[in-house]
Short mmCIF file of C-alpha atoms and ligand atoms in Angstrom, two decimals:
data_model
loop_
_atom_site.label_atom_id
_atom_site.label_comp_id
_atom_site.label_asym_id
_atom_site.label_seq_id
_atom_site.Cartn_x
_atom_site.Cartn_y
_atom_site.Cartn_z
CA MET A 69 94.88 95.43 84.71
CA GLY A 70 93.47 97.68 82.44
CA LEU A 71 92.27 100.45 84.84
CA LYS A 72 94.23 102.96 82.67
CA ASN A 73 92.44 105.72 81.02
CA LYS A 74 89.16 104.52 82.93
CA ASP A 75 87.06 106.53 85.79
CA LEU A 76 86.43 106.04 89.61
CA ILE A 77 83.13 106.50 89.65
CA SER A 78 81.61 103.85 91.28
CA ILE A 79 82.93 99.92 92.91
CA HIS A 80 80.17 98.65 90.42
CA ASP A 81 82.55 99.67 87.59
CA LEU A 82 85.00 97.64 88.68
CA SER A 83 86.21 93.72 88.48
CA VAL A 84 86.48 92.24 91.48
CA GLY A 85 90.41 92.00 89.21
CA GLU A 86 90.93 95.50 89.07
CA VAL A 87 90.01 96.07 93.12
CA ALA A 88 92.55 93.37 94.28
CA THR A 89 94.96 95.32 91.90
CA ILE A 90 94.33 99.33 93.82
CA LEU A 91 94.98 97.13 96.71
CA ASP A 92 98.08 96.09 96.03
CA VAL A 93 99.20 99.21 94.19
CA SER A 94 98.10 100.00 97.67
CA ALA A 95 100.69 98.19 99.47
CA LYS A 96 103.46 99.13 97.06
CA LEU A 97 103.02 102.39 97.24
CA LYS A 98 102.36 102.87 101.02
CA ARG A 99 106.02 101.14 101.34
CA LYS A 100 107.52 102.49 98.96
CA LEU A 101 106.01 106.08 101.05
CA LYS A 102 107.08 104.77 104.16
CA GLN A 103 111.25 103.63 103.25
CA GLY A 104 112.01 107.03 100.94
CA GLU A 105 111.31 104.98 97.36
CA SER A 106 110.63 107.31 94.42
CA HIS A 107 107.65 106.75 93.16
CA GLU A 108 107.20 109.20 91.04
CA TYR A 109 104.84 108.13 88.32
CA LEU A 110 102.67 111.00 87.53
CA LYS A 111 105.52 113.62 86.98
CA GLY A 112 104.52 115.72 84.86
CA LYS A 113 100.53 115.40 84.94
CA THR A 114 98.17 118.08 86.07
CA LEU A 115 95.13 116.64 88.31
CA ALA A 116 92.17 119.60 89.14
CA MET A 117 90.48 118.64 91.94
CA LEU A 118 86.97 120.68 92.43
CA PHE A 119 85.23 121.09 95.50
CA SER A 120 81.80 122.25 95.94
CA LYS A 121 81.66 120.60 99.25
CA ALA A 122 83.42 120.72 101.86
CA SER A 123 86.58 118.52 102.80
CA THR A 124 89.80 117.76 105.16
CA ARG A 125 90.80 113.92 103.89
CA THR A 126 90.23 114.41 100.91
CA ARG A 127 90.87 117.59 100.09
CA VAL A 128 94.36 116.54 101.89
CA SER A 129 95.23 112.89 100.51
CA PHE A 130 94.43 114.44 96.97
CA GLU A 131 96.30 116.90 96.83
CA THR A 132 99.20 116.12 98.46
CA GLY A 133 99.43 112.28 96.97
CA PHE A 134 99.37 113.79 93.00
CA HIS A 135 102.22 115.62 94.37
CA GLN A 136 104.33 112.79 96.22
CA LEU A 137 103.61 111.45 92.54
CA GLY A 138 105.66 114.39 90.49
CA GLY A 139 102.30 116.03 89.45
CA HIS A 140 100.97 118.93 90.36
CA PRO A 141 97.54 118.89 91.75
CA ILE A 142 94.79 122.00 91.13
CA TYR A 143 92.22 122.72 93.66
CA LEU A 144 89.48 124.56 92.51
CA ASN A 145 86.14 124.98 94.62
CA ASP A 146 82.75 127.23 93.59
CA ALA A 147 83.17 130.70 95.53
CA THR A 148 86.38 131.04 93.38
CA SER A 149 85.66 128.93 90.10
CA GLN A 150 83.53 129.17 87.38
CA ILE A 151 81.38 126.47 88.44
CA GLY A 152 79.90 127.98 91.31
CA ARG A 153 78.62 130.40 88.75
CA GLY A 154 76.62 127.98 86.90
CA GLU A 155 79.09 127.10 84.02
CA PRO A 156 78.09 123.76 82.95
CA VAL A 157 79.60 120.65 83.78
CA ARG A 158 79.34 119.57 79.92
CA ASP A 159 81.55 122.97 79.58
CA THR A 160 84.29 122.63 82.36
CA ALA A 161 84.71 118.60 81.27
CA ARG A 162 85.51 119.58 77.58
CA VAL A 163 87.45 122.74 79.12
CA LEU A 164 90.25 120.85 81.32
CA SER A 165 89.89 118.02 78.91
CA ARG A 166 92.61 120.37 76.43
CA MET A 167 94.65 121.33 80.22
CA VAL A 168 95.05 118.84 82.49
CA ASP A 169 95.61 115.02 82.92
CA GLY A 170 92.40 113.53 85.24
CA ILE A 171 89.90 115.48 87.15
CA MET A 172 88.83 114.99 90.74
CA ILE A 173 85.39 115.32 91.92
CA ARG A 174 83.20 116.02 95.13
CA THR A 175 79.75 117.83 94.24
CA PHE A 176 76.19 116.92 95.56
CA SER A 177 74.55 115.42 92.25
CA HIS A 178 76.37 111.91 91.51
CA GLU A 179 74.43 112.82 88.12
CA SER A 180 76.55 115.93 87.71
CA VAL A 181 79.76 112.95 87.58
CA ILE A 182 78.47 111.08 85.33
CA GLU A 183 78.16 113.79 82.77
CA LEU A 184 81.43 115.29 83.87
CA ALA A 185 82.95 111.63 82.82
CA LYS A 186 80.92 111.82 79.42
CA TYR A 187 82.41 115.12 78.66
CA ALA A 188 85.69 114.28 79.58
CA THR A 189 88.16 112.64 77.47
CA ILE A 190 90.59 112.13 80.40
CA PRO A 191 90.16 110.20 83.44
CA VAL A 192 87.18 111.45 86.53
CA ILE A 193 87.55 110.06 89.85
CA ASN A 194 84.29 110.53 91.94
CA GLY A 195 85.57 112.05 95.33
CA LEU A 196 82.20 112.09 96.65
CA THR A 197 78.71 112.19 95.92
CA ASP A 198 75.20 112.60 97.66
CA LEU A 199 75.15 109.11 96.28
CA LEU A 200 78.27 107.68 96.97
CA HIS A 201 81.74 107.76 97.96
CA PRO A 202 83.83 105.31 96.42
CA CYS A 203 87.87 105.93 96.65
CA GLN A 204 86.72 105.76 100.58
CA ALA A 205 85.47 102.69 100.91
CA LEU A 206 88.55 101.33 98.97
CA THR A 207 90.56 102.40 101.56
CA ASP A 208 88.57 101.31 104.25
CA MET A 209 89.21 97.84 102.91
CA PHE A 210 92.71 98.30 102.61
CA THR A 211 92.49 99.19 106.05
CA ILE A 212 91.31 96.53 106.69
CA LEU A 213 93.08 94.42 104.69
CA GLU A 214 96.12 95.21 106.43
CA HIS A 215 94.82 94.60 110.07
CA LYS A 216 92.79 91.18 110.01
CA GLU A 217 94.85 89.82 106.80
CA VAL A 218 91.85 88.35 104.66
CA LEU A 219 88.68 90.34 103.52
CA LYS A 220 86.81 87.07 102.02
CA GLY A 221 84.39 85.52 104.01
CA ARG A 222 84.17 88.48 107.04
CA LYS A 223 81.77 90.37 108.05
CA LEU A 224 81.14 94.08 108.25
CA VAL A 225 78.17 95.75 109.91
CA TYR A 226 77.54 98.96 108.94
CA VAL A 227 75.37 101.05 111.65
CA GLY A 228 73.14 104.17 110.78
CA ASP A 229 72.59 106.47 108.00
CA GLY A 230 72.23 104.14 104.65
CA ASN A 231 74.54 107.00 102.91
CA ASN A 232 76.07 107.10 100.50
CA MET A 233 79.02 105.90 102.46
CA ALA A 234 77.16 102.01 102.95
CA HIS A 235 76.27 102.23 99.75
CA SER A 236 80.09 102.45 98.15
CA LEU A 237 81.23 99.79 101.37
CA MET A 238 78.09 97.25 99.62
CA PHE A 239 79.89 97.40 96.50
CA ALA A 240 83.13 96.76 98.02
CA CYS A 241 82.62 94.61 100.11
CA ALA A 242 80.63 92.14 97.35
CA LYS A 243 83.32 92.36 95.31
CA VAL A 244 86.34 91.31 97.80
CA GLY A 245 83.91 88.83 99.15
CA MET A 246 83.30 90.48 102.48
CA ASN A 247 79.54 90.00 104.15
CA MET A 248 78.09 93.09 104.89
CA VAL A 249 74.75 94.13 107.28
CA CYS A 250 73.46 97.92 106.96
CA ALA A 251 71.94 98.00 110.09
CA SER A 252 69.69 101.10 109.57
CA PRO A 253 66.29 101.84 110.83
CA ARG A 254 63.24 102.37 108.59
CA GLY A 255 63.21 105.19 106.33
CA TYR A 256 67.07 105.20 106.49
CA GLN A 257 67.45 102.14 104.31
CA PRO A 258 70.08 102.35 102.03
CA ASN A 259 68.66 102.60 98.53
CA PRO A 260 67.02 100.11 96.76
CA GLU A 261 68.59 99.71 93.99
CA ILE A 262 72.09 100.01 95.14
CA VAL A 263 71.12 96.74 97.36
CA ARG A 264 70.46 95.07 94.47
CA GLU A 265 73.15 96.06 92.06
CA ALA A 266 75.75 94.96 95.37
CA GLN A 267 74.15 91.66 95.43
CA GLU A 268 74.50 90.82 92.03
CA ASP A 269 78.15 91.97 92.79
CA ALA A 270 78.32 89.86 95.76
CA ALA A 271 76.93 86.73 94.05
CA LEU A 272 80.43 86.48 91.97
CA THR A 273 82.55 86.66 95.39
CA GLY A 274 80.00 84.96 97.68
CA ALA A 275 79.37 87.46 99.90
CA THR A 276 76.30 88.70 101.25
CA ILE A 277 75.03 92.05 101.00
CA SER A 278 71.88 92.29 103.84
CA VAL A 279 69.39 95.28 105.50
CA GLU A 280 68.60 94.85 108.81
CA GLU A 281 66.40 96.79 111.50
CA ASP A 282 67.25 95.39 114.25
CA MET A 283 71.47 96.95 114.95
CA GLN A 284 71.88 94.29 117.87
CA LYS A 285 71.01 91.58 115.43
CA ALA A 286 73.31 93.02 112.54
CA ALA A 287 75.31 92.86 114.69
CA LYS A 288 76.39 89.10 116.13
CA GLY A 289 79.56 87.45 114.99
CA ALA A 290 80.75 91.13 113.39
CA ASP A 291 84.87 91.53 112.71
CA VAL A 292 84.10 95.50 111.30
CA PHE A 293 82.27 97.69 112.93
CA TYR A 294 81.36 100.84 111.27
CA THR A 295 79.44 104.27 111.07
CA ASP A 296 79.04 107.72 109.49
CA VAL A 297 77.27 110.63 110.38
CA TRP A 298 73.52 110.68 111.16
CA THR A 299 73.16 114.31 109.36
CA SER A 300 75.32 114.12 105.43
CA MET A 301 76.45 117.90 103.90
CA GLY A 302 73.15 118.80 102.07
CA GLU A 303 71.14 117.11 104.44
CA GLU A 304 71.59 119.62 107.00
CA ALA A 305 67.78 121.45 106.88
CA GLU A 306 66.45 117.68 108.71
CA LYS A 307 69.38 118.00 111.52
CA ALA A 308 67.06 117.96 114.25
CA LYS A 309 65.10 115.31 112.66
CA ARG A 310 67.75 112.46 111.58
CA GLN A 311 69.02 113.40 115.37
CA GLN A 312 65.64 111.75 117.15
CA ASP A 313 65.40 108.91 113.62
CA LEU A 314 68.63 107.29 114.51
CA HIS A 315 68.91 108.06 118.04
CA ASP A 316 69.85 104.65 118.86
CA TYR A 317 72.29 103.99 116.41
CA GLN A 318 75.49 104.33 118.02
CA ILE A 319 79.02 102.17 117.93
CA ASN A 320 79.05 102.44 121.54
CA LYS A 321 81.04 99.62 124.02
CA GLU A 322 77.02 97.02 124.67
CA LEU A 323 76.87 97.31 120.55
CA LEU A 324 80.61 96.00 120.23
CA ALA A 325 80.40 93.37 123.09
CA LEU A 326 78.38 91.87 120.29
CA GLY A 327 80.97 91.30 118.01
CA ARG A 328 83.99 89.59 117.74
CA SER A 329 86.11 89.77 120.72
CA ASP A 330 89.04 91.36 118.05
CA ALA A 331 86.51 93.52 115.60
CA MET A 332 88.22 96.09 114.94
CA VAL A 333 85.96 100.39 114.25
CA LEU A 334 86.12 102.61 111.75
CA HIS A 335 84.84 105.78 111.22
CA CYS A 336 85.06 107.67 107.64
CA LEU A 337 85.31 111.14 109.49
CA PRO A 338 84.59 113.60 110.19
CA ALA A 339 82.47 111.81 113.35
CA HIS A 340 80.38 113.12 116.12
CA ARG A 341 81.29 111.90 119.27
CA GLY A 342 78.03 110.87 121.46
CA GLU A 343 76.14 110.72 118.36
CA GLU A 344 76.46 107.49 115.97
CA ILE A 345 79.33 106.81 118.24
CA THR A 346 80.73 107.38 121.29
CA GLU A 347 83.34 109.17 123.04
CA GLU A 348 85.29 105.61 124.31
CA VAL A 349 84.76 103.92 121.30
CA MET A 350 85.94 106.03 119.49
CA GLU A 351 89.47 106.46 120.84
CA GLY A 352 89.16 103.10 122.43
CA PRO A 353 91.51 99.60 121.12
CA GLN A 354 89.57 98.58 118.98
CA ALA A 355 89.32 102.55 117.09
CA ALA A 356 91.40 102.31 113.70
CA ILE A 357 89.83 105.37 112.72
CA PHE A 358 93.21 106.92 112.24
CA ASP A 359 95.00 104.39 110.32
CA GLN A 360 92.01 104.81 107.44
CA ALA A 361 92.57 107.74 107.79
CA GLU A 362 96.13 108.15 106.54
CA ASN A 363 95.12 105.13 103.93
CA ARG A 364 92.83 107.63 102.30
CA LEU A 365 96.08 108.99 101.08
CA HIS A 366 98.11 105.98 99.99
CA VAL A 367 95.07 104.14 98.46
CA GLN A 368 94.22 106.89 96.05
CA LYS A 369 98.04 107.14 95.14
CA ALA A 370 96.86 103.61 94.02
CA ILE A 371 93.82 105.23 91.48
CA MET A 372 95.75 107.96 90.63
CA ALA A 373 98.77 106.05 89.19
CA LEU A 374 97.04 103.13 87.24
CA LEU A 375 94.15 105.44 85.99
CA MET A 376 96.55 108.15 84.69
CA SER A 377 100.23 106.74 84.89
CA ASP A 378 101.90 105.81 80.98
CA GLU A 379 104.67 103.16 83.19
CA ARG A 380 103.00 100.16 84.58
CA LEU A 381 102.78 99.87 87.99
N1 CP B 528 86.20 111.17 105.28
C1 CP B 528 85.97 112.08 104.43
O1 CP B 528 86.43 111.76 102.70
O2 CP B 528 86.62 113.11 104.77
P1 CP B 528 86.16 114.24 104.19
O3 CP B 528 84.99 114.82 104.05
O4 CP B 528 86.93 115.43 105.26
O5 CP B 528 87.24 114.82 102.40
N1 NVA B 529 78.15 110.95 104.78
C1 NVA B 529 78.81 111.66 104.51
C2 NVA B 529 80.46 111.58 104.23
C3 NVA B 529 81.53 112.32 105.01
C4 NVA B 529 82.98 112.36 104.01
C5 NVA B 529 78.38 113.01 103.61
O1 NVA B 529 78.67 112.95 102.79
O2 NVA B 529 78.23 114.24 104.49
#
């Protein structure tokens, strides 16, 4: 498969086969790590990790993962690099391309990531923008596959804000043939252009992607319940209004009861217990949230190895 030297900015840009390859290599690398087998596919390489927003999982999984692959990760943020002082993205892209082998970026504007990739001559990986969070959604597909064995034909219900997470999940579900309903109130529904593109992708795999205001209706027969924070990074000024408007869009035991009895619960984390998810569900037997968090490591290692390794995987 031809992922070598490509960027990973949106799951929409990946073929169905490329998504399957990422999931397959993730399983191989997870097994190798657990068995203590060497898998230094990126020995001698360097990754620049640019963060303009906070992170726990993304930073630790990329940094640890790149190190496990034999490479050297460098963490940069706005406060300690020239990015925060306004150095243009196109300059940063060209400078880093002459020094390192890949760039992972977490920032606000999706357009800056596209610009970074345009000027960089090395792979660029999107570690979250206001629009998308592809590495998380690929990890989520991997986690569902581990727990449910088959993805095609399963139903994922996303509850809450139609945000970056909802967008990437729509693209991911479309590519793996999973049906997804995004249950969000009016004013918080996903970007219609993204919904349209995901529906086009879904036509290739026979999946259905839809948006629904009625959360109870959406929850019927769900194999997977998913939620994310009501207020994403950068939206803090709207927090009070969002808490009011999204108040009912919570995963709790009443909602879970509407899904399949073996339905699993996912959350990309960080979680706000008592808001988008209850403590009881978060800590309950159906939650696979910490398996999901761990899998960021394995799936992103697969992504980095596929984009950057000179070896065949
Ligand atoms: N889920 C996720 O991306 O977590 P962080 O914000 O901690 O990286
Ligand atoms: N939607 C959240 C996801 C955090 C991982 C945010 O953008 O803040």
